[in-house]
mmCIF file of C-alpha atoms and ligand atoms in Angstrom:
data_model
loop_
_atom_site.group_PDB
_atom_site.id
_atom_site.type_symbol
_atom_site.label_atom_id
_atom_site.label_comp_id
_atom_site.label_asym_id
_atom_site.label_seq_id
_atom_site.Cartn_x
_atom_site.Cartn_y
_atom_site.Cartn_z
ATOM 1 C CA MET A 298 29.411 40.352 -20.066
ATOM 2 C CA ALA A 299 29.839 37.082 -21.993
ATOM 3 C CA ASN A 300 29.561 35.393 -18.861
ATOM 4 C CA LEU A 301 26.066 37.010 -17.734
ATOM 5 C CA GLU A 302 24.812 36.377 -21.120
ATOM 6 C CA SER A 303 25.727 32.340 -20.701
ATOM 7 C CA LEU A 304 24.538 32.338 -17.033
ATOM 8 C CA ALA A 305 21.030 33.723 -18.535
ATOM 9 C CA SER A 306 21.052 31.086 -20.860
ATOM 10 C CA LEU A 307 22.167 28.907 -18.321
ATOM 11 C CA ALA A 308 18.805 29.457 -16.265
ATOM 12 C CA ALA A 309 16.701 29.687 -19.558
ATOM 13 C CA ILE A 310 17.771 25.792 -19.933
ATOM 14 C CA LEU A 311 17.739 25.029 -16.374
ATOM 15 C CA ILE A 312 13.515 26.431 -16.468
ATOM 16 C CA LEU A 313 12.866 24.691 -19.446
ATOM 17 C CA VAL A 314 14.175 21.492 -18.274
ATOM 18 C CA LEU A 315 12.158 21.877 -14.876
ATOM 19 C CA VAL A 316 9.087 22.586 -16.961
ATOM 20 C CA GLU A 317 9.669 19.484 -19.267
ATOM 21 C CA VAL A 318 10.249 17.488 -16.071
ATOM 22 C CA ALA A 319 7.102 18.798 -14.488
ATOM 23 C CA VAL A 320 5.054 18.291 -17.907
ATOM 24 C CA LEU A 321 6.235 14.645 -17.691
ATOM 25 C CA SER A 322 5.436 13.480 -14.489
ATOM 26 C CA SER A 323 1.936 14.677 -14.499
ATOM 27 C CA PHE A 324 1.854 13.254 -17.866
ATOM 28 C CA ALA A 325 3.191 10.334 -16.204
ATOM 29 C CA ALA A 326 0.118 10.492 -13.720
ATOM 30 C CA ALA A 327 -2.394 11.892 -16.383
ATOM 31 C CA GLN A 328 -1.748 8.575 -18.523
ATOM 32 C CA LEU A 329 -3.507 6.517 -16.178
ATOM 33 C CA ARG A 330 -6.652 5.091 -17.264
ATOM 34 C CA PRO A 331 -9.450 2.328 -16.290
ATOM 35 C CA ASP A 332 -9.638 0.712 -19.871
ATOM 36 C CA TYR A 333 -5.711 1.120 -20.471
ATOM 37 C CA TYR A 334 -5.508 -2.522 -21.690
ATOM 38 C CA ALA A 335 -8.833 -2.871 -22.901
ATOM 39 C CA ASN A 336 -7.674 -4.100 -26.253
ATOM 40 C CA VAL A 337 -4.636 -5.493 -25.499
ATOM 41 C CA CYS A 338 -5.939 -7.474 -22.463
ATOM 42 C CA PRO A 339 -9.432 -7.505 -22.215
ATOM 43 C CA ASN A 340 -9.849 -10.334 -19.334
ATOM 44 C CA LEU A 341 -7.056 -8.790 -17.391
ATOM 45 C CA GLU A 342 -9.567 -8.404 -14.602
ATOM 46 C CA GLY A 343 -11.496 -11.175 -14.502
ATOM 47 C CA ILE A 344 -7.773 -13.070 -14.202
ATOM 48 C CA VAL A 345 -6.723 -11.078 -11.359
ATOM 49 C CA ARG A 346 -9.810 -11.566 -9.713
ATOM 50 C CA TYR A 347 -9.774 -15.815 -10.070
ATOM 51 C CA PHE A 348 -6.103 -15.886 -8.774
ATOM 52 C CA VAL A 349 -6.477 -13.274 -5.612
ATOM 53 C CA LYS A 350 -9.455 -15.755 -5.016
ATOM 54 C CA GLN A 351 -7.583 -18.497 -5.089
ATOM 55 C CA SER A 352 -4.812 -17.214 -2.882
ATOM 56 C CA MET A 353 -7.513 -16.202 -0.357
ATOM 57 C CA VAL A 354 -8.978 -19.737 -0.655
ATOM 58 C CA LYS A 355 -5.468 -20.900 0.274
ATOM 59 C CA SER A 356 -4.299 -18.536 2.697
ATOM 60 C CA PRO A 357 -6.274 -15.929 4.984
ATOM 61 C CA ILE A 358 -2.871 -13.904 5.148
ATOM 62 C CA SER A 359 -3.167 -13.162 1.401
ATOM 63 C CA ALA A 360 -5.511 -10.690 1.090
ATOM 64 C CA PRO A 361 -4.169 -8.557 3.807
ATOM 65 C CA ALA A 362 -0.387 -9.017 2.692
ATOM 66 C CA THR A 363 -1.492 -8.303 -0.559
ATOM 67 C CA LEU A 364 -3.142 -4.705 0.524
ATOM 68 C CA ARG A 365 -0.181 -4.206 2.546
ATOM 69 C CA LEU A 366 2.384 -4.869 -0.463
ATOM 70 C CA PHE A 367 0.362 -2.361 -2.565
ATOM 71 C CA PHE A 368 1.269 0.427 0.077
ATOM 72 C CA HIS A 369 4.674 -0.313 0.651
ATOM 73 C CA ASP A 370 5.295 -0.637 -3.395
ATOM 74 C CA CYS A 371 3.484 2.851 -4.339
ATOM 75 C CA ALA A 372 5.204 4.977 -0.998
ATOM 76 C CA VAL A 373 8.774 3.714 -1.820
ATOM 77 C CA MET A 374 9.854 4.964 -5.377
ATOM 78 C CA GLY A 375 6.050 5.072 -6.750
ATOM 79 C CA CYS A 376 3.902 1.850 -7.664
ATOM 80 C CA ASP A 377 6.777 0.576 -9.794
ATOM 81 C CA ALA A 378 6.874 -3.126 -8.614
ATOM 82 C CA SER A 379 10.317 -2.263 -7.236
ATOM 83 C CA VAL A 380 8.995 -3.752 -4.090
ATOM 84 C CA MET A 381 9.342 -7.363 -5.863
ATOM 85 C CA ILE A 382 12.671 -6.965 -7.149
ATOM 86 C CA ILE A 383 15.113 -9.671 -5.862
ATOM 87 C CA SER A 384 18.631 -8.016 -6.231
ATOM 88 C CA PRO A 385 21.713 -10.605 -6.902
ATOM 89 C CA THR A 386 23.606 -7.969 -4.478
ATOM 90 C CA GLY A 387 21.062 -8.184 -1.437
ATOM 91 C CA ASP A 388 20.571 -4.319 -1.818
ATOM 92 C CA ASP A 389 16.600 -4.166 -2.431
ATOM 93 C CA GLU A 390 13.780 -2.724 -1.197
ATOM 94 C CA TRP A 391 12.266 -6.173 0.452
ATOM 95 C CA ARG A 392 15.280 -6.988 2.707
ATOM 96 C CA ASN A 393 15.087 -3.775 4.103
ATOM 97 C CA GLN A 394 13.905 -3.485 8.185
ATOM 98 C CA ASP A 395 10.897 -1.916 7.111
ATOM 99 C CA ASP A 396 9.435 -4.018 4.694
ATOM 100 C CA TYR A 397 11.120 -7.575 6.042
ATOM 101 C CA SER A 398 7.503 -8.410 7.084
ATOM 102 C CA LEU A 399 5.428 -7.921 4.493
ATOM 103 C CA LYS A 400 4.501 -11.833 3.901
ATOM 104 C CA PRO A 401 5.194 -14.155 1.134
ATOM 105 C CA GLU A 402 1.361 -14.773 0.273
ATOM 106 C CA GLY A 403 1.509 -11.002 -1.039
ATOM 107 C CA PHE A 404 4.437 -11.741 -3.570
ATOM 108 C CA GLN A 405 3.082 -15.135 -4.371
ATOM 109 C CA THR A 406 -0.246 -14.012 -5.473
ATOM 110 C CA ILE A 407 0.884 -11.440 -7.513
ATOM 111 C CA LEU A 408 3.523 -13.767 -9.096
ATOM 112 C CA ASP A 409 0.230 -16.578 -9.568
ATOM 113 C CA ALA A 410 -1.648 -13.689 -11.098
ATOM 114 C CA LYS A 411 1.168 -12.118 -13.621
ATOM 115 C CA ALA A 412 1.720 -16.076 -14.502
ATOM 116 C CA ALA A 413 -1.816 -16.569 -15.302
ATOM 117 C CA VAL A 414 -1.996 -13.225 -17.278
ATOM 118 C CA ASP A 415 1.588 -14.153 -19.415
ATOM 119 C CA SER A 416 -0.659 -17.325 -20.215
ATOM 120 C CA ASP A 417 -2.816 -15.581 -22.477
ATOM 121 C CA LEU A 418 -1.037 -14.848 -25.371
ATOM 122 C CA GLN A 419 -3.143 -11.877 -26.510
ATOM 123 C CA CYS A 420 -1.762 -10.157 -22.869
ATOM 124 C CA ARG A 421 1.544 -11.936 -22.862
ATOM 125 C CA TYR A 422 4.944 -9.463 -21.473
ATOM 126 C CA LYS A 423 2.215 -6.837 -22.285
ATOM 127 C CA VAL A 424 0.872 -5.828 -18.519
ATOM 128 C CA SER A 425 2.955 -4.403 -16.053
ATOM 129 C CA CYS A 426 3.385 -6.099 -12.389
ATOM 130 C CA ALA A 427 2.841 -2.490 -10.871
ATOM 131 C CA ASP A 428 -0.840 -2.949 -12.379
ATOM 132 C CA ILE A 429 -0.915 -6.003 -11.394
ATOM 133 C CA ILE A 430 -0.388 -5.419 -7.554
ATOM 134 C CA ALA A 431 -2.680 -2.588 -8.031
ATOM 135 C CA LEU A 432 -5.775 -4.427 -9.465
ATOM 136 C CA ALA A 433 -4.743 -7.338 -6.924
ATOM 137 C CA ALA A 434 -5.180 -4.998 -3.938
ATOM 138 C CA ARG A 435 -8.576 -4.217 -5.148
ATOM 139 C CA GLU A 436 -9.399 -7.466 -5.485
ATOM 140 C CA SER A 437 -8.174 -8.339 -1.796
ATOM 141 C CA VAL A 438 -10.496 -5.550 -0.337
ATOM 142 C CA SER A 439 -13.446 -6.053 -2.303
ATOM 143 C CA GLN A 440 -13.016 -9.984 -1.815
ATOM 144 C CA SER A 441 -12.898 -9.331 1.989
ATOM 145 C CA GLY A 442 -16.103 -7.228 1.885
ATOM 146 C CA GLY A 443 -14.881 -3.836 1.081
ATOM 147 C CA PRO A 444 -15.538 -1.809 -1.656
ATOM 148 C CA ASN A 445 -15.419 -2.680 -5.309
ATOM 149 C CA TYR A 446 -13.959 0.058 -7.339
ATOM 150 C CA THR A 447 -12.344 1.132 -10.597
ATOM 151 C CA VAL A 448 -8.674 1.144 -10.764
ATOM 152 C CA GLU A 449 -6.838 3.244 -12.847
ATOM 153 C CA LEU A 450 -3.982 1.513 -15.137
ATOM 154 C CA GLY A 451 -1.078 1.977 -17.387
ATOM 155 C CA ARG A 452 1.933 2.322 -14.580
ATOM 156 C CA TYR A 453 5.179 0.887 -15.964
ATOM 157 C CA ASP A 454 7.798 -1.173 -14.185
ATOM 158 C CA GLY A 455 10.700 0.426 -12.192
ATOM 159 C CA LYS A 456 13.926 -0.980 -13.242
ATOM 160 C CA LYS A 457 15.868 -0.676 -9.934
ATOM 161 C CA SER A 458 15.345 -1.254 -6.322
ATOM 162 C CA THR A 459 17.698 -0.100 -3.251
ATOM 163 C CA ASP A 460 17.679 -0.853 0.364
ATOM 164 C CA ARG A 461 18.418 2.874 1.136
ATOM 165 C CA SER A 462 15.288 4.102 -1.141
ATOM 166 C CA VAL A 463 13.046 2.729 1.438
ATOM 167 C CA ARG A 464 11.313 5.269 3.822
ATOM 168 C CA LEU A 465 8.090 3.910 5.562
ATOM 169 C CA PRO A 466 5.984 5.390 8.715
ATOM 170 C CA HIS A 467 6.428 3.435 11.450
ATOM 171 C CA PRO A 468 4.247 1.794 14.464
ATOM 172 C CA GLY A 469 5.325 4.469 17.342
ATOM 173 C CA ASP A 470 4.349 7.861 15.033
ATOM 174 C CA ASN A 471 2.306 10.050 16.472
ATOM 175 C CA LEU A 472 0.058 11.976 14.197
ATOM 176 C CA ASP A 473 2.301 14.928 13.156
ATOM 177 C CA SER A 474 4.867 12.125 11.572
ATOM 178 C CA LEU A 475 2.309 10.628 9.994
ATOM 179 C CA ASN A 476 0.867 13.942 8.462
ATOM 180 C CA ALA A 477 4.265 14.612 7.336
ATOM 181 C CA TYR A 478 4.833 11.206 5.909
ATOM 182 C CA PHE A 479 1.741 11.008 4.049
ATOM 183 C CA SER A 480 1.914 14.269 2.486
ATOM 184 C CA THR A 481 5.131 13.628 0.715
ATOM 185 C CA LEU A 482 3.019 11.074 -1.106
ATOM 186 C CA GLY A 483 0.640 14.022 -1.850
ATOM 187 C CA LEU A 484 -2.093 12.502 0.911
ATOM 188 C CA SER A 485 -4.081 14.421 3.168
ATOM 189 C CA GLN A 486 -4.669 13.548 6.670
ATOM 190 C CA THR A 487 -8.128 12.386 5.817
ATOM 191 C CA ASP A 488 -6.675 10.085 3.074
ATOM 192 C CA MET A 489 -4.306 8.559 5.815
ATOM 193 C CA ILE A 490 -6.810 8.173 8.587
ATOM 194 C CA ALA A 491 -9.004 6.590 5.625
ATOM 195 C CA LEU A 492 -5.745 4.365 4.555
ATOM 196 C CA SER A 493 -5.477 3.213 7.894
ATOM 197 C CA GLY A 494 -8.372 1.736 7.848
ATOM 198 C CA GLY A 495 -6.629 -1.109 5.952
ATOM 199 C CA HIS A 496 -5.958 -2.494 9.157
ATOM 200 C CA THR A 497 -9.353 -3.927 9.365
ATOM 201 C CA LEU A 498 -7.175 -6.450 7.588
ATOM 202 C CA GLY A 499 -4.719 -8.892 8.905
ATOM 203 C CA ALA A 500 -2.087 -8.939 12.006
ATOM 204 C CA ALA A 501 1.066 -7.388 13.416
ATOM 205 C CA ASP A 502 3.535 -9.353 15.210
ATOM 206 C CA CYS A 503 4.260 -8.445 18.743
ATOM 207 C CA GLY A 504 7.204 -6.774 18.931
ATOM 208 C CA PHE A 505 5.813 -3.818 17.029
ATOM 209 C CA PHE A 506 3.136 -2.961 19.957
ATOM 210 C CA LYS A 507 4.914 -4.779 22.833
ATOM 211 C CA TYR A 508 6.195 -1.812 24.187
ATOM 212 C CA ARG A 509 2.313 -0.660 24.964
ATOM 213 C CA ILE A 510 0.969 -3.282 26.680
ATOM 214 C CA GLY A 511 1.583 -4.162 30.563
ATOM 215 C CA GLY A 512 0.210 -0.943 31.583
ATOM 216 C CA ASN A 513 2.652 0.883 29.281
ATOM 217 C CA ASP A 514 0.146 2.757 27.354
ATOM 218 C CA GLN A 515 -2.850 4.497 29.094
ATOM 219 C CA SER A 516 -4.644 4.943 25.238
ATOM 220 C CA MET A 517 -5.054 1.433 25.904
ATOM 221 C CA ASN A 518 -8.073 -0.378 27.052
ATOM 222 C CA PRO A 519 -6.950 -2.290 30.240
ATOM 223 C CA SER A 520 -8.850 -5.455 29.214
ATOM 224 C CA PHE A 521 -7.714 -5.153 25.697
ATOM 225 C CA ASP A 522 -3.948 -4.999 27.374
ATOM 226 C CA ALA A 523 -4.805 -8.038 29.486
ATOM 227 C CA GLN A 524 -5.722 -9.971 25.884
ATOM 228 C CA LEU A 525 -2.839 -9.068 24.159
ATOM 229 C CA GLN A 526 -0.715 -9.939 26.698
ATOM 230 C CA GLY A 527 -2.254 -13.673 26.727
ATOM 231 C CA THR A 528 -2.003 -13.661 22.955
ATOM 232 C CA CYS A 529 1.700 -12.261 22.957
ATOM 233 C CA ALA A 530 2.519 -15.368 25.616
ATOM 234 C CA LYS A 531 0.738 -17.603 23.551
ATOM 235 C CA GLN A 532 2.064 -16.317 20.013
ATOM 236 C CA ASN A 533 3.929 -13.984 18.540
ATOM 237 C CA PHE A 534 1.034 -12.178 16.670
ATOM 238 C CA ALA A 535 -2.455 -10.363 17.246
ATOM 239 C CA PHE A 536 -4.994 -9.120 14.842
ATOM 240 C CA LEU A 537 -5.088 -5.214 14.059
ATOM 241 C CA ASP A 538 -8.925 -5.684 13.920
ATOM 242 C CA ASP A 539 -9.603 -8.436 16.369
ATOM 243 C CA VAL A 540 -13.727 -8.359 16.013
ATOM 244 C CA THR A 541 -13.453 -9.085 12.310
ATOM 245 C CA PRO A 542 -9.853 -9.890 11.222
ATOM 246 C CA VAL A 543 -10.740 -11.200 7.837
ATOM 247 C CA GLY A 544 -13.660 -8.800 7.128
ATOM 248 C CA PHE A 545 -13.270 -5.244 5.542
ATOM 249 C CA ASP A 546 -15.511 -2.819 7.344
ATOM 250 C CA ASN A 547 -15.619 -0.090 9.532
ATOM 251 C CA PHE A 548 -14.839 -2.036 13.038
ATOM 252 C CA TYR A 549 -10.952 -0.455 12.896
ATOM 253 C CA TYR A 550 -12.364 2.928 13.525
ATOM 254 C CA ARG A 551 -15.314 1.171 16.001
ATOM 255 C CA ASN A 552 -12.173 -0.421 18.354
ATOM 256 C CA LEU A 553 -10.003 2.509 18.183
ATOM 257 C CA GLN A 554 -12.948 4.194 19.901
ATOM 258 C CA ASN A 555 -12.648 1.714 22.654
ATOM 259 C CA GLY A 556 -9.238 1.857 23.234
ATOM 260 C CA ARG A 557 -8.548 -1.251 21.462
ATOM 261 C CA GLY A 558 -6.071 0.134 18.966
ATOM 262 C CA LEU A 559 -2.967 -2.470 18.455
ATOM 263 C CA LEU A 560 -0.446 -0.364 17.079
ATOM 264 C CA GLY A 561 0.362 3.082 18.344
ATOM 265 C CA SER A 562 0.189 4.742 15.331
ATOM 266 C CA ASP A 563 -3.725 3.424 14.684
ATOM 267 C CA GLN A 564 -4.628 4.637 18.551
ATOM 268 C CA VAL A 565 -3.272 7.717 18.161
ATOM 269 C CA LEU A 566 -5.985 8.818 15.556
ATOM 270 C CA TYR A 567 -8.159 8.640 18.066
ATOM 271 C CA THR A 568 -5.824 9.888 21.430
ATOM 272 C CA ASP A 569 -5.471 13.077 19.100
ATOM 273 C CA GLU A 570 -8.030 15.238 19.101
ATOM 274 C CA ARG A 571 -7.270 16.670 15.867
ATOM 275 C CA SER A 572 -7.965 13.412 13.627
ATOM 276 C CA ARG A 573 -10.669 12.149 16.867
ATOM 277 C CA GLY A 574 -13.768 13.288 14.379
ATOM 278 C CA THR A 575 -12.423 12.039 11.893
ATOM 279 C CA VAL A 576 -12.284 8.298 13.111
ATOM 280 C CA ASP A 577 -15.865 8.952 14.992
ATOM 281 C CA PHE A 578 -17.152 9.589 11.334
ATOM 282 C CA TYR A 579 -16.096 6.715 9.960
ATOM 283 C CA ALA A 580 -16.946 4.645 12.906
ATOM 284 C CA ALA A 581 -20.695 5.804 12.434
ATOM 285 C CA ASN A 582 -20.793 6.038 8.843
ATOM 286 C CA GLN A 583 -18.783 2.755 6.924
ATOM 287 C CA GLY A 584 -20.284 3.909 3.609
ATOM 288 C CA THR A 585 -18.256 7.012 3.945
ATOM 289 C CA PHE A 586 -15.081 5.240 5.050
ATOM 290 C CA PHE A 587 -15.549 2.862 1.799
ATOM 291 C CA SER A 588 -15.740 6.129 -0.679
ATOM 292 C CA ASP A 589 -12.868 8.202 1.193
ATOM 293 C CA PHE A 590 -11.075 5.006 1.202
ATOM 294 C CA VAL A 591 -11.720 4.423 -2.515
ATOM 295 C CA ILE A 592 -10.375 7.869 -3.404
ATOM 296 C CA ALA A 593 -7.520 7.627 -1.242
ATOM 297 C CA MET A 594 -6.696 4.226 -2.329
ATOM 298 C CA THR A 595 -6.727 6.166 -5.883
ATOM 299 C CA LYS A 596 -4.445 8.567 -4.972
ATOM 300 C CA LEU A 597 -1.576 6.574 -3.715
ATOM 301 C CA GLY A 598 -2.288 4.396 -6.988
ATOM 302 C CA ARG A 599 -0.784 7.368 -8.556
ATOM 303 C CA VAL A 600 2.312 8.049 -6.636
ATOM 304 C CA GLY A 601 5.492 8.322 -8.971
ATOM 305 C CA VAL A 602 3.955 6.232 -11.840
ATOM 306 C CA LYS A 603 6.885 5.727 -14.041
ATOM 307 C CA THR A 604 6.230 5.414 -18.355
ATOM 308 C CA ALA A 605 7.691 4.100 -21.181
ATOM 309 C CA ALA A 606 10.519 6.364 -20.689
ATOM 310 C CA ASP A 607 11.976 5.071 -17.276
ATOM 311 C CA GLY A 608 10.152 2.124 -17.065
ATOM 312 C CA GLU A 609 9.472 -0.884 -18.878
ATOM 313 C CA ILE A 610 6.697 -4.019 -18.640
ATOM 314 C CA ARG A 611 8.934 -6.315 -16.603
ATOM 315 C CA ARG A 612 8.440 -10.361 -17.830
ATOM 316 C CA ASP A 613 9.194 -11.475 -14.339
ATOM 317 C CA CYS A 614 8.251 -9.335 -11.833
ATOM 318 C CA GLN A 615 10.966 -10.441 -9.446
ATOM 319 C CA TYR A 616 13.864 -9.079 -11.659
ATOM 320 C CA PRO A 617 13.945 -6.380 -14.147
ATOM 321 C CA ASN A 618 14.243 -7.135 -17.991
HETATM 322 C C1 HEM B 112 -0.273 4.853 8.791
HETATM 323 C C2 HEM B 112 1.077 3.960 8.864
HETATM 324 C C3 HEM B 112 0.985 3.281 8.967
HETATM 325 C C4 HEM B 112 1.571 2.174 9.754
HETATM 326 C C5 HEM B 112 2.646 2.940 10.860
HETATM 327 C C6 HEM B 112 1.583 0.829 9.617
HETATM 328 C C7 HEM B 112 2.353 -0.554 9.830
HETATM 329 C C8 HEM B 112 2.191 -1.320 10.013
HETATM 330 C C9 HEM B 112 2.767 -2.683 10.865
HETATM 331 C C10 HEM B 112 4.052 -2.344 11.756
HETATM 332 C C11 HEM B 112 2.275 -3.740 10.596
HETATM 333 C C12 HEM B 112 2.311 -5.143 11.249
HETATM 334 C C13 HEM B 112 3.535 -6.062 9.899
HETATM 335 C C14 HEM B 112 3.734 -7.042 10.888
HETATM 336 O O1 HEM B 112 3.980 -7.594 11.420
HETATM 337 O O2 HEM B 112 3.876 -8.401 9.618
HETATM 338 C C15 HEM B 112 1.044 -3.363 9.434
HETATM 339 C C16 HEM B 112 0.185 -4.434 8.575
HETATM 340 C C17 HEM B 112 -0.338 -3.846 7.665
HETATM 341 N N1 HEM B 112 -0.660 -2.991 7.075
HETATM 342 FE FE1 HEM B 112 0.077 -1.074 7.892
HETATM 343 N N2 HEM B 112 0.904 0.396 8.439
HETATM 344 C C18 HEM B 112 0.762 2.203 7.936
HETATM 345 C C19 HEM B 112 -0.416 2.056 6.514
HETATM 346 C C20 HEM B 112 -0.916 1.042 6.152
HETATM 347 C C21 HEM B 112 -1.729 1.334 4.705
HETATM 348 C C22 HEM B 112 -1.868 2.685 4.153
HETATM 349 C C23 HEM B 112 -2.307 0.038 4.437
HETATM 350 C C24 HEM B 112 -2.780 -0.311 3.489
HETATM 351 C C25 HEM B 112 -4.106 0.510 2.735
HETATM 352 C C26 HEM B 112 -1.672 -0.499 5.503
HETATM 353 C C27 HEM B 112 -2.086 -2.098 5.132
HETATM 354 C C28 HEM B 112 -1.507 -3.010 6.373
HETATM 355 C C29 HEM B 112 -2.246 -4.423 6.069
HETATM 356 C C30 HEM B 112 -3.497 -4.665 5.232
HETATM 357 C C31 HEM B 112 -1.461 -5.236 7.159
HETATM 358 C C32 HEM B 112 -1.471 -6.600 7.523
HETATM 359 C C33 HEM B 112 -0.559 -7.211 6.848
HETATM 360 C C34 HEM B 112 -0.570 -8.969 7.311
HETATM 361 O O3 HEM B 112 -1.425 -9.160 8.031
HETATM 362 O O4 HEM B 112 0.399 -9.420 6.750
HETATM 363 N N3 HEM B 112 -0.499 -0.406 6.398
HETATM 364 N N4 HEM B 112 1.177 -1.838 9.288
#
């Protein structure tokens, strides 16, 4: 009897803990708001905007690299800038094989913006690296011709980063795998298709799609196949949207309609009938693509957000305090 009673009270404690965890995690997402830094760092958005612009002037790689960094940050351990941590032991996210192709230009954009934010005495050490990544991603999109949208703020930075925590989608994934992956982030198939439109910017190493060329993939347009064979013989990369590689627009989807998607995970969105309708719709309606992209980026920005209880405002984005 006594055992039963202690089991019941243990169960009650467990339920309380679970409810608390659920409340805390929904609170973590609920704390995000666009004016989070309005009093402590009123110039934040202007500072980040200026430094992203400077980075983009320096290098065309900067905007795509920064946008991709936001995805890889949020998808692993939540949007907590854990992707930027350099661990003295070498056990960190960015050295994982799936993160190793993240370009230095993206990291540098965030470091430059953070240094500028912290050189403003009012803002010093009050703005998280995670929020700077979210703002810099928005700037990379809007300054490339994409939508300019409101970014929710108030994320705390994570205190750790580990190689084994990295789980990311792969360029050979089919629709079911992509959906399964994105659903773990609370994102729908529509969100996933809209976010894949991020591949309107930037490039991929030939190693990620070489297995498709030379007539190996029937979903690839033969003239695109021949073009890529030539490209990869000369250099080691190709543009993800070779019509407008530095412009954020809906050509990514129009390319898919023509069998000119670079990665297998891009082209499958058109090959698979279950997602083709959305691709066709975005290819015909850039405005809807833009608004769905903003919705999906906002949802992505809420993934695994940390609070003062489990995070910190990192002074140096590459090292926990
Ligand atoms: C759907 C699943 C996805 C897969 C399988 C995937 C895979 C890849 C791969 C293999 C590359 C080439 C990397 C390189 O060679 O350096 C790449 C580049 C890129 N990805 Fe994705 N990605 C996915 C989703 C996303 C999302 C959701 C975003 C952001 C919204 C994104 C943004 C980018 C950008 C901007 C680049 C170009 C980076 C650069 O030029 O440095 N990707 N992606």
